[in-house]
Structures are given as structure tokens and as C-alpha cells.
GROMACS .gro file of C-alpha atoms in nm:
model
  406
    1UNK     CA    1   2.054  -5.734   1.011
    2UNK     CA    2   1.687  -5.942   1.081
    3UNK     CA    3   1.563  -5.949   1.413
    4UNK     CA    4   1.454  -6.267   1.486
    5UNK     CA    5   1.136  -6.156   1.711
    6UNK     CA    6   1.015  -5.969   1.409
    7UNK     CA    7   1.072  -6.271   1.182
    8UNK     CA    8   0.872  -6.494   1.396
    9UNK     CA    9   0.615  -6.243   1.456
   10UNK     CA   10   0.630  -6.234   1.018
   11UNK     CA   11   0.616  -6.603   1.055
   12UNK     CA   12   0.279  -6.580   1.229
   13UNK     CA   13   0.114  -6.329   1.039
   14UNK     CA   14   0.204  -6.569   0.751
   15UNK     CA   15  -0.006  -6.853   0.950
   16UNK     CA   16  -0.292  -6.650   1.003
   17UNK     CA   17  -0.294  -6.447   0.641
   18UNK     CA   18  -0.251  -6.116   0.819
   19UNK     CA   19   0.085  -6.108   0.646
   20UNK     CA   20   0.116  -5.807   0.372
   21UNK     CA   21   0.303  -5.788   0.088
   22UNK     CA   22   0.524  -5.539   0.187
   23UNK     CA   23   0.598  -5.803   0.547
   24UNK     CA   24   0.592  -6.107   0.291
   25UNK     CA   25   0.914  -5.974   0.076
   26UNK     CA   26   1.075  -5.925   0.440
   27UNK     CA   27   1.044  -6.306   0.529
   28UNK     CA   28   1.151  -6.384   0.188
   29UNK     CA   29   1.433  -6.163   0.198
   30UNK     CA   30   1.543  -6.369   0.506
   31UNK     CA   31   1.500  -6.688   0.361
   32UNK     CA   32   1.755  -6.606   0.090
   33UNK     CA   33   2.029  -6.569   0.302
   34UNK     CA   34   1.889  -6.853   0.542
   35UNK     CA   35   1.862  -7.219   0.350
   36UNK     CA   36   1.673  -7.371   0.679
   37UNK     CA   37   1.406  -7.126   0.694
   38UNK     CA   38   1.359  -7.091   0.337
   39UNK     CA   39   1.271  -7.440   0.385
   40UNK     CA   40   1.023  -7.383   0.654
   41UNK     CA   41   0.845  -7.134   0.471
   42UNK     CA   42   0.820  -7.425   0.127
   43UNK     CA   43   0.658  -7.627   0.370
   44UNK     CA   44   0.439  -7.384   0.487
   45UNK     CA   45   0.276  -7.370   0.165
   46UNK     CA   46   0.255  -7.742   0.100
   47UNK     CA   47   0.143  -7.848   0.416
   48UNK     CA   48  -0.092  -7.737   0.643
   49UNK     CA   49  -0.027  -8.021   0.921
   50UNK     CA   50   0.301  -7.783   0.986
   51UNK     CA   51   0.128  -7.510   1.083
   52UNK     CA   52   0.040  -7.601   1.444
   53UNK     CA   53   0.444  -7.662   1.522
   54UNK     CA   54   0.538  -7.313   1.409
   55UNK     CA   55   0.268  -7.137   1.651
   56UNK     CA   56   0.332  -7.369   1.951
   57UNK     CA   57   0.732  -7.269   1.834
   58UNK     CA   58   0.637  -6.885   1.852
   59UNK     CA   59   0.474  -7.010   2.204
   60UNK     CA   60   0.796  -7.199   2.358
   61UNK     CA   61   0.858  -6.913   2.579
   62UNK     CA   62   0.528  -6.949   2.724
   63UNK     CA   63   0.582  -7.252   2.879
   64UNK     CA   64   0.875  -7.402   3.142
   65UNK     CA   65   0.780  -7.726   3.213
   66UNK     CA   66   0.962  -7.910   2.921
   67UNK     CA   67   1.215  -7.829   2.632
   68UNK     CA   68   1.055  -7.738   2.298
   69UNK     CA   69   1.275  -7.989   2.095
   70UNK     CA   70   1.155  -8.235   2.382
   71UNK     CA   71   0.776  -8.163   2.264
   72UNK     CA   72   0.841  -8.089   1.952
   73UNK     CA   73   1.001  -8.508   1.920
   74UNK     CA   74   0.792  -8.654   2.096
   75UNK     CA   75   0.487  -8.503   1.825
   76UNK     CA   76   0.698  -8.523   1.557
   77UNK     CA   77   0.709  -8.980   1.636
   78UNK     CA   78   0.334  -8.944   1.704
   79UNK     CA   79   0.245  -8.824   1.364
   80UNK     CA   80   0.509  -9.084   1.232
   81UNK     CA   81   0.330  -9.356   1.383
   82UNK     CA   82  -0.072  -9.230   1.226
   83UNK     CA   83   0.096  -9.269   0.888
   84UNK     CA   84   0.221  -9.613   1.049
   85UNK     CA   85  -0.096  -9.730   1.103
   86UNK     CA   86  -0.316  -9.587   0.859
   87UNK     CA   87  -0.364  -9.801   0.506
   88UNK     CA   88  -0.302  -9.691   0.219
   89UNK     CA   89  -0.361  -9.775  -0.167
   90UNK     CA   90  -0.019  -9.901  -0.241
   91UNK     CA   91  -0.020  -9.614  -0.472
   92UNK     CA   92  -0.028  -9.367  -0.166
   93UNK     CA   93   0.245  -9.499   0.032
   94UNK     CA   94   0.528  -9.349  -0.100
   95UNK     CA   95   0.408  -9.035  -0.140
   96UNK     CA   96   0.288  -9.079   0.267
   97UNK     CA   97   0.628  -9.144   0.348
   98UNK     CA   98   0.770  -8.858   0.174
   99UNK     CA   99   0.533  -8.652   0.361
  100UNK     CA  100   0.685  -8.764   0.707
  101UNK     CA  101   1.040  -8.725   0.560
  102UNK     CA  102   0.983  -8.394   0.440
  103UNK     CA  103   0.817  -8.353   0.819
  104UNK     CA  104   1.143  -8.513   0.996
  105UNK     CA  105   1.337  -8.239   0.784
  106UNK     CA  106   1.119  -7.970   0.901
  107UNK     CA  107   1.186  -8.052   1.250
  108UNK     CA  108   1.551  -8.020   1.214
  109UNK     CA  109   1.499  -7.707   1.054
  110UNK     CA  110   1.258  -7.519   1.342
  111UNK     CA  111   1.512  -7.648   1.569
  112UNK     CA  112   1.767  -7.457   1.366
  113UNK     CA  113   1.595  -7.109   1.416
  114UNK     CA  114   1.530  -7.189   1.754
  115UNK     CA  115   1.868  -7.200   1.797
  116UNK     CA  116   1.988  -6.857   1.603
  117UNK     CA  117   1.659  -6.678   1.816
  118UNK     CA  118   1.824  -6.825   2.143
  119UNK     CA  119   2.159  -6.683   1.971
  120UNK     CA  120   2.021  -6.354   1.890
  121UNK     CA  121   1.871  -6.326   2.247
  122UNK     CA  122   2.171  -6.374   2.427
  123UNK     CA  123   2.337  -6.105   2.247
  124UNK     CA  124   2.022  -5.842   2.206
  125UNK     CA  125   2.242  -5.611   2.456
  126UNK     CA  126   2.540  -5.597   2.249
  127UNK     CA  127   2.639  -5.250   2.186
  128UNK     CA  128   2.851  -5.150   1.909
  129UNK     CA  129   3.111  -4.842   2.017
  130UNK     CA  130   3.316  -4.588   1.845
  131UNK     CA  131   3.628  -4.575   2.084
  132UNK     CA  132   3.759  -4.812   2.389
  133UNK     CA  133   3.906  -4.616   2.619
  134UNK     CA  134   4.207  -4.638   2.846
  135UNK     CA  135   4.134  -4.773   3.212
  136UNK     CA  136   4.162  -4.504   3.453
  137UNK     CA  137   4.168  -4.769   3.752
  138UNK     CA  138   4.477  -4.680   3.964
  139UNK     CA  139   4.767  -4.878   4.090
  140UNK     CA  140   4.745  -5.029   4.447
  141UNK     CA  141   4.964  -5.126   4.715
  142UNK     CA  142   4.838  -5.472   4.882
  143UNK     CA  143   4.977  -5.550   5.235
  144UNK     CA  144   4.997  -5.867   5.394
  145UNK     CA  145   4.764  -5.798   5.658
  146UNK     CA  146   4.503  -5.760   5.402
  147UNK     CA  147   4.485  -5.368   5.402
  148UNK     CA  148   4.468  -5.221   5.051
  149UNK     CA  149   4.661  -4.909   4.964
  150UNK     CA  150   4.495  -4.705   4.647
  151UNK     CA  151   4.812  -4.518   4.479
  152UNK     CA  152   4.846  -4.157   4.382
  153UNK     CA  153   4.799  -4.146   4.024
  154UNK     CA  154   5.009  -3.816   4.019
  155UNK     CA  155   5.270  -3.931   4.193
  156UNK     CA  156   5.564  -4.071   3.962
  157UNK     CA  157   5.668  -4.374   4.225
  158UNK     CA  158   5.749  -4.525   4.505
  159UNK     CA  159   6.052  -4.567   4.777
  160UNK     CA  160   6.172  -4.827   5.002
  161UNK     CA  161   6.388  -4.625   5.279
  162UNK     CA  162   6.320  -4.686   5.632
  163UNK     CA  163   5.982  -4.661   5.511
  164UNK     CA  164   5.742  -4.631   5.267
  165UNK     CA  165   5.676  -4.335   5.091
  166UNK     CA  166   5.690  -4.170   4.688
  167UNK     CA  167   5.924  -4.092   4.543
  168UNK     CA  168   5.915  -3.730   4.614
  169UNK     CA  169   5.939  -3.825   5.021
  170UNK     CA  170   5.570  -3.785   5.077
  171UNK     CA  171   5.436  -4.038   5.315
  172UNK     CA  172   5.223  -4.344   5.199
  173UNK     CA  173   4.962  -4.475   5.416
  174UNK     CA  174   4.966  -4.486   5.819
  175UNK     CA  175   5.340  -4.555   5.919
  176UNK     CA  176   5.236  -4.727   6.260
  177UNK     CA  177   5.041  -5.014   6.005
  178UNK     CA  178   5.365  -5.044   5.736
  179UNK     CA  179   5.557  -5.085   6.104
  180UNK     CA  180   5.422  -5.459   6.117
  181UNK     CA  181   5.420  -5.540   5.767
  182UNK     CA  182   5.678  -5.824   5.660
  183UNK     CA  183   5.528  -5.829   5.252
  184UNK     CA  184   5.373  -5.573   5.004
  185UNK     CA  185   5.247  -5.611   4.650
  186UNK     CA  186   5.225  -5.375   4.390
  187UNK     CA  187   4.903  -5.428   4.118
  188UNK     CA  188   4.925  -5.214   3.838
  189UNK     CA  189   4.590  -5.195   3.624
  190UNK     CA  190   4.573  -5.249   3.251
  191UNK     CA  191   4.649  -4.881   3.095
  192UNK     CA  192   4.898  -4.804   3.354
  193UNK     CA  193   5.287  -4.896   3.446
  194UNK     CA  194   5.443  -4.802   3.778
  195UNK     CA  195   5.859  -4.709   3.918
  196UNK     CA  196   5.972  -4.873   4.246
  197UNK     CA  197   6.267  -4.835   4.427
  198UNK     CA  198   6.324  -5.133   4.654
  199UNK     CA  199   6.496  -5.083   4.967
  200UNK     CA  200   6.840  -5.215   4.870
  201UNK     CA  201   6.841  -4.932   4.598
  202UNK     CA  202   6.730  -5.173   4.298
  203UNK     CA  203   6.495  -5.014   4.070
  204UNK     CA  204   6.185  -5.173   3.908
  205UNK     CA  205   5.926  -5.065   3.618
  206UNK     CA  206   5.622  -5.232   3.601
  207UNK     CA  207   5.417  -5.252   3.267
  208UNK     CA  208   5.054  -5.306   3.185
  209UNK     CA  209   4.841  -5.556   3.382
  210UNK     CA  210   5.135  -5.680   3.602
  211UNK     CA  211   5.233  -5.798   4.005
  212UNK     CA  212   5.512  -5.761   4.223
  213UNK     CA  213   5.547  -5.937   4.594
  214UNK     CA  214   5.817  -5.777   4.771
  215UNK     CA  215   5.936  -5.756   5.099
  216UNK     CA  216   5.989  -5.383   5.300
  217UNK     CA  217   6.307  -5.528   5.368
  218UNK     CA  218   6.512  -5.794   5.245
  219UNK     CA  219   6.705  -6.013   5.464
  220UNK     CA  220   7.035  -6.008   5.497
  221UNK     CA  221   7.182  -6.288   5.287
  222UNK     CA  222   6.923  -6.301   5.006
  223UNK     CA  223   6.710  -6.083   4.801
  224UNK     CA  224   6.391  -6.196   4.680
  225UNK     CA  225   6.062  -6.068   4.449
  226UNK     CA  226   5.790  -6.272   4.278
  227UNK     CA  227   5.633  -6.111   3.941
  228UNK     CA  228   5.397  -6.196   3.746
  229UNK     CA  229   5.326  -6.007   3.436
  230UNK     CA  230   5.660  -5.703   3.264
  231UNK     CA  231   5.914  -5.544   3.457
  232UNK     CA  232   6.283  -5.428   3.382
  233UNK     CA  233   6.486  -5.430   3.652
  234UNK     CA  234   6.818  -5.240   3.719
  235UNK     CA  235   6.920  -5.420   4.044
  236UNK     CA  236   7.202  -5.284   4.291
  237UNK     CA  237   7.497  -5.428   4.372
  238UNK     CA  238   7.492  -5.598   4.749
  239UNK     CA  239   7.709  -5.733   4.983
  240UNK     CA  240   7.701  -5.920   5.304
  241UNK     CA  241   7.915  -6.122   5.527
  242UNK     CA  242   7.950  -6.469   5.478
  243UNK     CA  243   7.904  -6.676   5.850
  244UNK     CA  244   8.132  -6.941   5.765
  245UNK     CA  245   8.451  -6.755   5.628
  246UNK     CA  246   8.363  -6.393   5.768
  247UNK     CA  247   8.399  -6.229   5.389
  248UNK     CA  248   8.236  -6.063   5.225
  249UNK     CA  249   8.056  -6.205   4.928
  250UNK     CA  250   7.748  -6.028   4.691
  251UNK     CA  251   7.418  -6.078   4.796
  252UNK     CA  252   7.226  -6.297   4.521
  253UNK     CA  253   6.889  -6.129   4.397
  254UNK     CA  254   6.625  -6.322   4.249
  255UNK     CA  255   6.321  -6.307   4.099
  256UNK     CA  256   6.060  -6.597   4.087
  257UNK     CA  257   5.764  -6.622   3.843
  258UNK     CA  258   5.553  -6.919   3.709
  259UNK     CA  259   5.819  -7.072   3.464
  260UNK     CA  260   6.158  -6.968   3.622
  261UNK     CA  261   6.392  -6.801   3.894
  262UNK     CA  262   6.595  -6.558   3.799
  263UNK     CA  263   6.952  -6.536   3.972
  264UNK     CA  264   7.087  -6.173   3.927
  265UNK     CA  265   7.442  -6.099   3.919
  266UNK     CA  266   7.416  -5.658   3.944
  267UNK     CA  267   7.262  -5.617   3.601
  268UNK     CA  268   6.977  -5.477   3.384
  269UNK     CA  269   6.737  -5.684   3.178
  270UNK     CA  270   6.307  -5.712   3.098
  271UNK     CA  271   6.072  -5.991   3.211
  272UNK     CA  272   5.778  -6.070   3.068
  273UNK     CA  273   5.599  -6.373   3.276
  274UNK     CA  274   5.274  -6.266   3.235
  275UNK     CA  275   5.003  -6.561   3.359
  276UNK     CA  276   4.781  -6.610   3.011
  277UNK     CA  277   5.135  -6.570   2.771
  278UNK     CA  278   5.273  -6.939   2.660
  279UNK     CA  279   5.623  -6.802   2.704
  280UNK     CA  280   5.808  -6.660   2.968
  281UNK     CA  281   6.078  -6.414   2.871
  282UNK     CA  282   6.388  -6.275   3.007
  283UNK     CA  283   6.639  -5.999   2.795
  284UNK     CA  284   6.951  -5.934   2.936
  285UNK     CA  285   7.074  -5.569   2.867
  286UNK     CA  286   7.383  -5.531   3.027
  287UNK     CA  287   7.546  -5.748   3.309
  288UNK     CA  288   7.456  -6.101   3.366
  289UNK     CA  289   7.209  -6.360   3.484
  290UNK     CA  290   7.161  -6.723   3.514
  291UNK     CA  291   6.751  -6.886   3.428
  292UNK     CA  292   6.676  -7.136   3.560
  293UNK     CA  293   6.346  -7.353   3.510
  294UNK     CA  294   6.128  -7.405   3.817
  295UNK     CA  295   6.013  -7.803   3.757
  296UNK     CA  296   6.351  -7.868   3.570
  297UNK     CA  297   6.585  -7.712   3.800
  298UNK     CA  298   6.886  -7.850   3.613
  299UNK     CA  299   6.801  -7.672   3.293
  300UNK     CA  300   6.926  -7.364   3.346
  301UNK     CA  301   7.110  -7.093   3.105
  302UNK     CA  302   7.367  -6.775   3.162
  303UNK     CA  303   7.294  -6.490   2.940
  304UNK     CA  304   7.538  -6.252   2.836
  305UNK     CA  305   7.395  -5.880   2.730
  306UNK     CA  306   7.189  -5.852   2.424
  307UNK     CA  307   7.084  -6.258   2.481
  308UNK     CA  308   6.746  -6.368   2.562
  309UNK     CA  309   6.604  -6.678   2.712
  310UNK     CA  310   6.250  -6.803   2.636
  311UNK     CA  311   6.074  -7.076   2.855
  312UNK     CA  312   5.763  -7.291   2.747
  313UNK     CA  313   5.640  -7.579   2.942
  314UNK     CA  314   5.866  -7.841   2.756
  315UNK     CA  315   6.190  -7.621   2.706
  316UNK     CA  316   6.494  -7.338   2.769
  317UNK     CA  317   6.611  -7.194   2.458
  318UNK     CA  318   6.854  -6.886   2.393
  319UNK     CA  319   6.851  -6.637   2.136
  320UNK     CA  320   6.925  -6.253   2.083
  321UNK     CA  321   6.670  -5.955   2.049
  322UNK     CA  322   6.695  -5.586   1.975
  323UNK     CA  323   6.645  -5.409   2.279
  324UNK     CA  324   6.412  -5.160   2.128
  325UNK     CA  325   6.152  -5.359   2.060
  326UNK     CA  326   6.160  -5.562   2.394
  327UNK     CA  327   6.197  -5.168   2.618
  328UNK     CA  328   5.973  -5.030   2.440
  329UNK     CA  329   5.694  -5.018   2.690
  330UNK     CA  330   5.938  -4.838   2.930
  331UNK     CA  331   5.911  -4.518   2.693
  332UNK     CA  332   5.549  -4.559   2.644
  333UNK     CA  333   5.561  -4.685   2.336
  334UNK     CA  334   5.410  -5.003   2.118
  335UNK     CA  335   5.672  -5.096   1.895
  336UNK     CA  336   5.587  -5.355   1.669
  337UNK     CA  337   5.842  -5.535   1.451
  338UNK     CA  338   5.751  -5.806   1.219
  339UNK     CA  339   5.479  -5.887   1.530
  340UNK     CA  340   5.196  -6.120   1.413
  341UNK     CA  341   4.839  -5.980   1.428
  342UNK     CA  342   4.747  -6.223   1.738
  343UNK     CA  343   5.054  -6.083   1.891
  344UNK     CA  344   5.029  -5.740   1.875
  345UNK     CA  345   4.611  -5.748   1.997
  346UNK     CA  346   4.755  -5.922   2.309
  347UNK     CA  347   4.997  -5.628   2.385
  348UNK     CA  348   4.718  -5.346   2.284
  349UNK     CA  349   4.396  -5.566   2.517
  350UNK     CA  350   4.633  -5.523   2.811
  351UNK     CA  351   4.687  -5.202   2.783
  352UNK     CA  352   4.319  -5.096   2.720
  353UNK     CA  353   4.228  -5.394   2.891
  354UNK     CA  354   3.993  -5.566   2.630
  355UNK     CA  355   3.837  -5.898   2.487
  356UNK     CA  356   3.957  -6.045   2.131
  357UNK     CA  357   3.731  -6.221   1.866
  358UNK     CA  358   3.811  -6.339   1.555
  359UNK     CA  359   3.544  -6.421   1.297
  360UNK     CA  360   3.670  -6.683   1.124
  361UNK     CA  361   4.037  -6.780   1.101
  362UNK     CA  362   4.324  -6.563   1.250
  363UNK     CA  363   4.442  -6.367   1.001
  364UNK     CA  364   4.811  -6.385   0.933
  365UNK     CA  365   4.952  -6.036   0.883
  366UNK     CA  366   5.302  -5.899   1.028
  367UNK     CA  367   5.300  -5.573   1.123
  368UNK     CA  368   5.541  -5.262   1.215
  369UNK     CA  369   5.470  -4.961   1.366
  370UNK     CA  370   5.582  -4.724   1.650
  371UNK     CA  371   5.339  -4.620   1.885
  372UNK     CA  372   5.253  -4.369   2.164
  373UNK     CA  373   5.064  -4.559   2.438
  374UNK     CA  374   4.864  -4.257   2.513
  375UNK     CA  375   4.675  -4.239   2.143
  376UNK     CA  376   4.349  -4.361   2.169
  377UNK     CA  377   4.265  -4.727   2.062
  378UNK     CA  378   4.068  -4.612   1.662
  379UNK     CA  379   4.399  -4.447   1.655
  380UNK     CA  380   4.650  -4.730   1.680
  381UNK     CA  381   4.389  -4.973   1.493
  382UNK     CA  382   4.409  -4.751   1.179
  383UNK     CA  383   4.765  -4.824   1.187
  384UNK     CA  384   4.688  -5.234   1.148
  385UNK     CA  385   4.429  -5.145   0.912
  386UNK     CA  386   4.722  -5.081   0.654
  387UNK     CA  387   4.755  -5.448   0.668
  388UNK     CA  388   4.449  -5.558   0.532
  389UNK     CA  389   4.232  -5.605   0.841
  390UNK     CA  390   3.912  -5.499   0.962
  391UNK     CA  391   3.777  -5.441   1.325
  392UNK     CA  392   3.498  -5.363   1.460
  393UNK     CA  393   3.415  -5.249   1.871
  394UNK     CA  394   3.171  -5.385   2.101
  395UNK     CA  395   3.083  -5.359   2.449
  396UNK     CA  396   2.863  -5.604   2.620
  397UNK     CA  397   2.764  -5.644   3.016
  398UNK     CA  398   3.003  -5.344   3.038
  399UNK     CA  399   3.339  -5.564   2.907
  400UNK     CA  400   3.459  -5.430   2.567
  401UNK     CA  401   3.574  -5.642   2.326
  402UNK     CA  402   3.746  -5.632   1.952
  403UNK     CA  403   3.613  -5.818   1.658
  404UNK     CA  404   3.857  -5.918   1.362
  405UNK     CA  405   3.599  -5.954   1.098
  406UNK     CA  406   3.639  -6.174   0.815
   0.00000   0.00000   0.00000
């Protein structure tokens, strides 16, 4: 690939006829694969009244008091209007008009490399990499008085029970502050998923990228979380006693995210709500629940197990899944089936939490595979590979990012 700053530097030597002919067959060699600049260089040679816009072009970082293209008009009209004024055999006045054509059309082409060197400057510090590796951030515990609780990555999860502690009854954070906290969060990074045990005995897993607002303990007569991002949920069976009769009835819990609230009836079933996915969905593994939409509140479905709603921002549909494919992520696993290129990059950049660019089109390629989450990323791209496409990694202002190539 040229480097622009050498190609203008070419550019001057051609100017001043320091240029050799080793440096000429370079420019040349540019101008091949570049139909503006080969047309810079033809006028070159024909006309000499060009050469003063190329230097003061290799100059325009010189000088901040006006744009370039401003200049580079304004003397563009001012030679327009000499050839206005100046007479000419009517023999000559074609050809003098040509000449300020072919001068207009020069313009528009130095503006064109201006515009790929500005390009090419803006991404001088791209880096191209071998591997993107997993995010080692850990998973935090956000309280409600602002206090932020870094998790133990060795530890395998956490428990609600008169407290807050892991799962193995060690102690997290300083009891007296969890004494006067009302609501907790739980952040797990991209490359990670996290257990919870809530404190009415419901358990959570949290995927990739996701959020859970909880309270330390629920109220009596209700049960409610807020997620945004993956979780399965195996919620407990609850009871408490109704005020107005004195029996005792089951304790709704529900979960809110963006699109919906989910009413849960003692049951197991996935979420995925996360906040840059066009879809919100819920799969219903055994048990029952009823979706409802959060601006639509009268749309609403019941799912019975092996049924799976999907909300957009215009409707509530039903249909079934395999449950396999949708709890896959629970055995640290990517399973794709029949998933669409676009897809499947969106489930792999959250889990090792990169960028996506496609050169050119998307391609359209359907892929299946079964994955370990803990390969590394060349790994797993080998895999789509099979398919006919063609990556290639990048890092840039320390984000990584994943180029489809054409």
C-alpha cells in the first residue's frame, strides 16, 4: 500500500526534476490504480501554469488561516477570468477554453487526493494484530449510594441471605455499608458471565456485556429486577398473604427491560434485551409466563414451554426455538445454527468486546458451529472462514475492531 506523504513528496521531486527513474515508476505505479491522480500527473506535463497549485497543495499544512479548497477556488476563478479578458485570434479561443476546462478538472482532482491524504492521516496509527483477546475486566457490584464493589474473579457467585456474600459464604464488601443499601446492580464485562442467587432463592445467570438492578430484599407482595442485556432465570416459588382476604396467594416476579415486563409464574426461561439488539427475546423452558409490551400494555402473550416471544418496536409475535441454541451461552458455548454472518459477529464482539466493519456489502452466509467460549478469537474465525469469508484484525486508539473484507 502507497503512502501518501511519500507520493506527494514524489509529486514534488517531479516539479523540481529531482525525481529519478527508479521514484518516477513509483508515481506511475500509483496513478494506475488511481484515475484522479493519473490525471494530475497528464497535466503536469502539459501545463506548466499547474505547477504552482501542486507545491502550495504539498504546503496546505503550513498554513491555518484558510481551507486549501477555499484558496485553491478562489485562484482557480482568477485564472478563469485572465483568459476572460485576454483577446484572442478567434482561432485561439477554443483551445483557451479547453485549457481552463482541463484546469477546472484539475482542481477537482487535487481536491480528490487531498481528501485520501486527510484519509490516510487519520488512520496512520492503525495497527494490524494477530489475535483479539478476551477482556479480563471483572464483574462489579454497583450500590445505590454510589460505592462500587470490584468482584472476585475466582469466586463462582453471589448470595442474597441476610446479607451479601459468595456463594461459598465469604463476605462481600463492608456489612455496616450493604446495612443501608435499598438497590444493587450487577455489571458483567464483555468476556465474562456471572451466577446470582437473589434473596427469595431465585437464581440468575448473566451473559456477556449485561445489567441487573435488584433489590437486597424484595418486598413483601412483589418481586422485581430490571435487565438489560442475557440472563436465564430459574425463579422460586413465593407466597404471601393477601390484606384483603387474609390468603395466601403467590408472589408475582417480574422482570422489566426496554421492550417488555415479564410476569413470572415459578418457571425457567432466557432473556435477551440487550440495549443495541432490534429484538427483545424471551424463551420459556419450562413453566409459564405472560410478556407484555411496555408502550402497548394491552399486547401481551402467555408462553407455554418450548415457546418464544420476540418484541420489535411495532410488534409481539410467538414462535418456538430449540433450547440449545438459545442456552447455549450458559455452558460456555457459541452455538450457531443457520445464524447469519451479521448475527453471529454480534454474539462473538460481545464476548471479546470488539468493533465490526464490513468492506463493502454484508456478506450473506449462514453458518453452524459449536463453540467453546474460551478458544481464542483466530480460533473461532477459522471456523466462519469455511464459509467463504475473510477477516482481517485491527486495533486503533487501543479499541480493536474486525474487518469483513470484500
Amino acid at each position: 500500500m502507497y503512502n501518501l506523504d511519500e507520493i506527494l513528496s514524489l509529486l514534488q521531486k517531479r516539479i523540481d526534476g529531482s525525481i529519478t527513474e527508479e521514484e518516477s515508476t513509483v508515481l506511475e505505479c500509483y496513478a494506475s490504480s488511481n484515475p484522479y491522480f493519473q490525471r494530475v500527473l497528464e497535466k503536469i506535463g502539459e501545463d506548466g501554469v499547474l505547477w504552482d497549485d501542486l507545491v502550495e497543495k504539498l504546503e496546505l499544512e503550513k498554513s491555518d488561516k484558510e481551507s486549501w479548497e477555499e484558496r485553491l477556488r478562489i485562484q482557480t476563478l482568477g485564472k478563469v477570468r485572465e483568459q476572460e479578458f485576454k483577446v484572442f485570434p478567434n482561432k485561439f479561443k477554443r483551445i483557451s477554453w479547453l485549457r481552463i476546462a482541463s484546469l477546472l478538472l484539475v482542481t477537482l482532482s487535487i481536491s480528490t487526493l487531498f481528501i485520501l491524504y486527510q484519509k490516510s492521516r487519520n488512520s496512520s496509527n492503525i495497527e494490524i494484530v494477530s489475535e483479539i483477546p478476551t477482556p479480563s475486566s471483572k464483574a462489579i457490584l454497583r450500590l445505590d449510594n454510589g460505592k462500587v464493589i470490584e468482584l472476585d474473579s475466582a469466586k463462582s457467585g453471589l448470595l442474597i441471605d441476610n446479607g451479601l456474600s459468595y456463594v461459598d459464604g465469604t463476605s462481600v464488601g463492608n456489612d455496616s455499608e450493604l446495612s443501608n443499601t435499598v438497590m444493587l446492580s450487577l455489571e458483567v464485562p464483555k468476556g465474562g458471565n456471572y451466577h446470582l442467587v437473589l434473596g427469595d432463592g431465585t437464581k440468575v445467570w448473566l451473559n456477556s456485556g449485561s445489567v441487573l438492578k435488584y433489590p437486597l430484599k424484595f418486598k413483601n407482595h412483589e418481586r422485581l429486577v430490571e435487565l438489560s442485556g442475557e440472563g436465564y432465570f430459574e425463579v422460586s416459588t413465593r407466597v404471601h398473604t393477601d390484606l384483603s382476604d387474609q390468603e395466601q396467594v403467590r408472589t408475582p416476579f417480574l422482570i422489566h427491560t426496554k421492550r417488555q415486563i415479564i410476569e413470572v409464574l415459578g418457571t425457567a426461561f432466557n432473556v435477551e434485551a440487550y440495549a443495541d439488539d432490534k429484538l427483545e427475546k424471551t424463551s420459556l423452558v419450562h413453566g409459564k409466563v405472560r410478556v407484555r409490551e411496555v408502550l402497548r400494555t394491552s399486547e401481551k402473550l402467555n408462553l407455554i414451554p418450548g415457546e418464544q416471544s420476540i418484541i420489535s418496536d411495532s410488534s409481539i409475535e410467538k414462535t418456538q426455538f430449540n433450547p440449545d441454541d438459545i442456552l447455549g451461552w450458559k455452558d460456555n458455548k457459541f452455538i450457531f445454527n443457520n445464524t447469519d454472518l451479521s448475527q453471529a459477529l454480534k454474539v462473538l464482539s460481545r464476548w471479546y468486546d470488539f468493533d465490526v466493519l464490513y468492506e463493502g456489502e454484508v456478506p450473506q452466509s449462514q453458518f453452524y458451529a459449536e463453540i467453546n467460549r474460551s478458544n481464542k478469537l483466530t480460533t473461532v474465525l477459522k471456523t466462519l472462514e469455511k464459509g467463504g469469508v475473510k477477516f482481517r484484525m485491527e486495533k486503533q486508539d487501543n479499541r480493536f475492531r474486525l474487518v469483513v473484507k470484500k
